[in-house]
mmCIF file of C-alpha atoms in Angstrom:
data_model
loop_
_atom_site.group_PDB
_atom_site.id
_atom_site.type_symbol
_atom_site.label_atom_id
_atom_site.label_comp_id
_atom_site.label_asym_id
_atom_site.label_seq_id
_atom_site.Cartn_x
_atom_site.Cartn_y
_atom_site.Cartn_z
ATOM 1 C CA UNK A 1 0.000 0.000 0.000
ATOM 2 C CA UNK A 2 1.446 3.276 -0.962
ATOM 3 C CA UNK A 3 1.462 6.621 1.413
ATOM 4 C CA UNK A 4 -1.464 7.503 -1.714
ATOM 5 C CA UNK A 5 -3.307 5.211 -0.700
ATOM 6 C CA UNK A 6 -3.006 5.001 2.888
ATOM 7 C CA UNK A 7 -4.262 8.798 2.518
ATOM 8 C CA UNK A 8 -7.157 7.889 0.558
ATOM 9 C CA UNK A 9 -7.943 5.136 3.179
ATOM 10 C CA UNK A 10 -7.934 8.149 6.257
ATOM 11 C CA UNK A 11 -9.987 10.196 4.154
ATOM 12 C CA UNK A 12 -13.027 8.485 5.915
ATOM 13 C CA UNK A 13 -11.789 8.493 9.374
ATOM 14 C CA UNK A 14 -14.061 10.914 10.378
ATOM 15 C CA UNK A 15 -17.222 9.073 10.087
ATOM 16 C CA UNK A 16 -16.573 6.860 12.813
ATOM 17 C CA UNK A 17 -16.943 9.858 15.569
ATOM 18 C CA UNK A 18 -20.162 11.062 13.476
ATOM 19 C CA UNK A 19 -21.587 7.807 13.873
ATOM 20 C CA UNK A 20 -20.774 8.147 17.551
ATOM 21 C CA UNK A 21 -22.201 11.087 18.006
ATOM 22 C CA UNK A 22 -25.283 9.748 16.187
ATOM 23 C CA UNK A 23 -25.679 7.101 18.718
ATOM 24 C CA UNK A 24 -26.093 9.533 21.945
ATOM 25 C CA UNK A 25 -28.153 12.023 20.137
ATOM 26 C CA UNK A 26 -31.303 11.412 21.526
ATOM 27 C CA UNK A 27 -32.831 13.077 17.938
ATOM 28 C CA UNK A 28 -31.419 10.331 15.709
ATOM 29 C CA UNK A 29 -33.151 6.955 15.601
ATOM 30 C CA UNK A 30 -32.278 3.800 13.722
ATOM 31 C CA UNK A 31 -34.938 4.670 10.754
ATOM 32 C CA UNK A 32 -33.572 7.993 10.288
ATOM 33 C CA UNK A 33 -29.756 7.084 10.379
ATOM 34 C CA UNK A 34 -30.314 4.066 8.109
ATOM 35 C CA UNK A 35 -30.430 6.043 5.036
ATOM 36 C CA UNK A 36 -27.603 8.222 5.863
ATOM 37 C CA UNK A 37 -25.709 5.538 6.618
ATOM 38 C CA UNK A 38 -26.020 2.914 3.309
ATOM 39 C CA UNK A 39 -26.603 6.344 0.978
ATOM 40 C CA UNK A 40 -24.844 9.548 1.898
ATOM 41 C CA UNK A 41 -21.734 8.807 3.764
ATOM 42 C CA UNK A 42 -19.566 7.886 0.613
ATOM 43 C CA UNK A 43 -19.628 9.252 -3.289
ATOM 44 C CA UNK A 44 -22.170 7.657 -5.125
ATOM 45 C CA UNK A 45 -20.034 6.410 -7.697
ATOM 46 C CA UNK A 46 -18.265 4.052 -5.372
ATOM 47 C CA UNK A 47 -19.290 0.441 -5.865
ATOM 48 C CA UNK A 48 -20.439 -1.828 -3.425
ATOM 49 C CA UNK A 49 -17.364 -3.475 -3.307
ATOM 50 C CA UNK A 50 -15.700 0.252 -2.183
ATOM 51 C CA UNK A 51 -18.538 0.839 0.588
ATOM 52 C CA UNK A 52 -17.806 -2.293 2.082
ATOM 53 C CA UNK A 53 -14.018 -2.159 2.063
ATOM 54 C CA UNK A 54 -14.498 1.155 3.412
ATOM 55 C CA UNK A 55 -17.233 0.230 6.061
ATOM 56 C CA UNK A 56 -14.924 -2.806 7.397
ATOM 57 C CA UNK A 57 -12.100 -0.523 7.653
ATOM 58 C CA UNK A 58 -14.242 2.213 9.558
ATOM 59 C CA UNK A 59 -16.465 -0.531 12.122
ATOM 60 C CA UNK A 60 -12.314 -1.829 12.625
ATOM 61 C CA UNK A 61 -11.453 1.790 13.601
ATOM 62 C CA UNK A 62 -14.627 2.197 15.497
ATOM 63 C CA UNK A 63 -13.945 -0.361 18.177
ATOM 64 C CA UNK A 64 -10.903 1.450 19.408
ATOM 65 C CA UNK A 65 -12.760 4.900 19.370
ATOM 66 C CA UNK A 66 -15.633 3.486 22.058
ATOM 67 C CA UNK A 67 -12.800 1.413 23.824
ATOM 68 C CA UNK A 68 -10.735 5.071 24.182
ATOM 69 C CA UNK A 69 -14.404 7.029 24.837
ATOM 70 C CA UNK A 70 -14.973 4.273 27.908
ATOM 71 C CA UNK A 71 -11.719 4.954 29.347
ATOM 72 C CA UNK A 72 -12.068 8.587 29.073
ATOM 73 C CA UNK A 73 -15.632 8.616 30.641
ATOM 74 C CA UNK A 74 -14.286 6.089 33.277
ATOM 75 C CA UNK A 75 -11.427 8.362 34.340
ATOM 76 C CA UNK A 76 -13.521 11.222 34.486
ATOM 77 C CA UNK A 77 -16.092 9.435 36.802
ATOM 78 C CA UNK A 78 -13.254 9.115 39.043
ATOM 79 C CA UNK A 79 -11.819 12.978 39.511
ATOM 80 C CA UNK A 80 -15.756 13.787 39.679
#
């Protein structure tokens, strides 16, 4: 994999802490983030093998983000 492509691989990073966000907005539910999800996040003309390439990349990536968020919230529950 070349630094190119690496970039083009971060380029999507930030939907992981949109999705987060998504998930303790008490505004967004399931049926209304569906679409966003499977339509809007990536260019259209991406194929379906793209989305998913990109979507196992991001859900890999997304693991660590709640692990770090946990740990954060847990060491803040303990200076409160």
């Amino acid at each position: 994999m070349s630094s190119s492509d690496s970039t083009k691989d971060d380029e999507y990073d930030w939907i992981v802490g949109k999705i987060l966000r998504c998930f303790y907005d008490k505004d967004f539910r399931l049926d209304t983030m569906e679409p966003i999800l499977s339509l809007s996040l990536f260019p259209a003309d991406f194929s379906i093998k793209d989305k998913s390439k990109k979507w196992v990349r991001i859900l890999s990536v997304f693991d660590k983000v709640v692990k770090a968020l946990e740990k954060i919230l847990e060491q803040k529950q303990r200076f409160c």
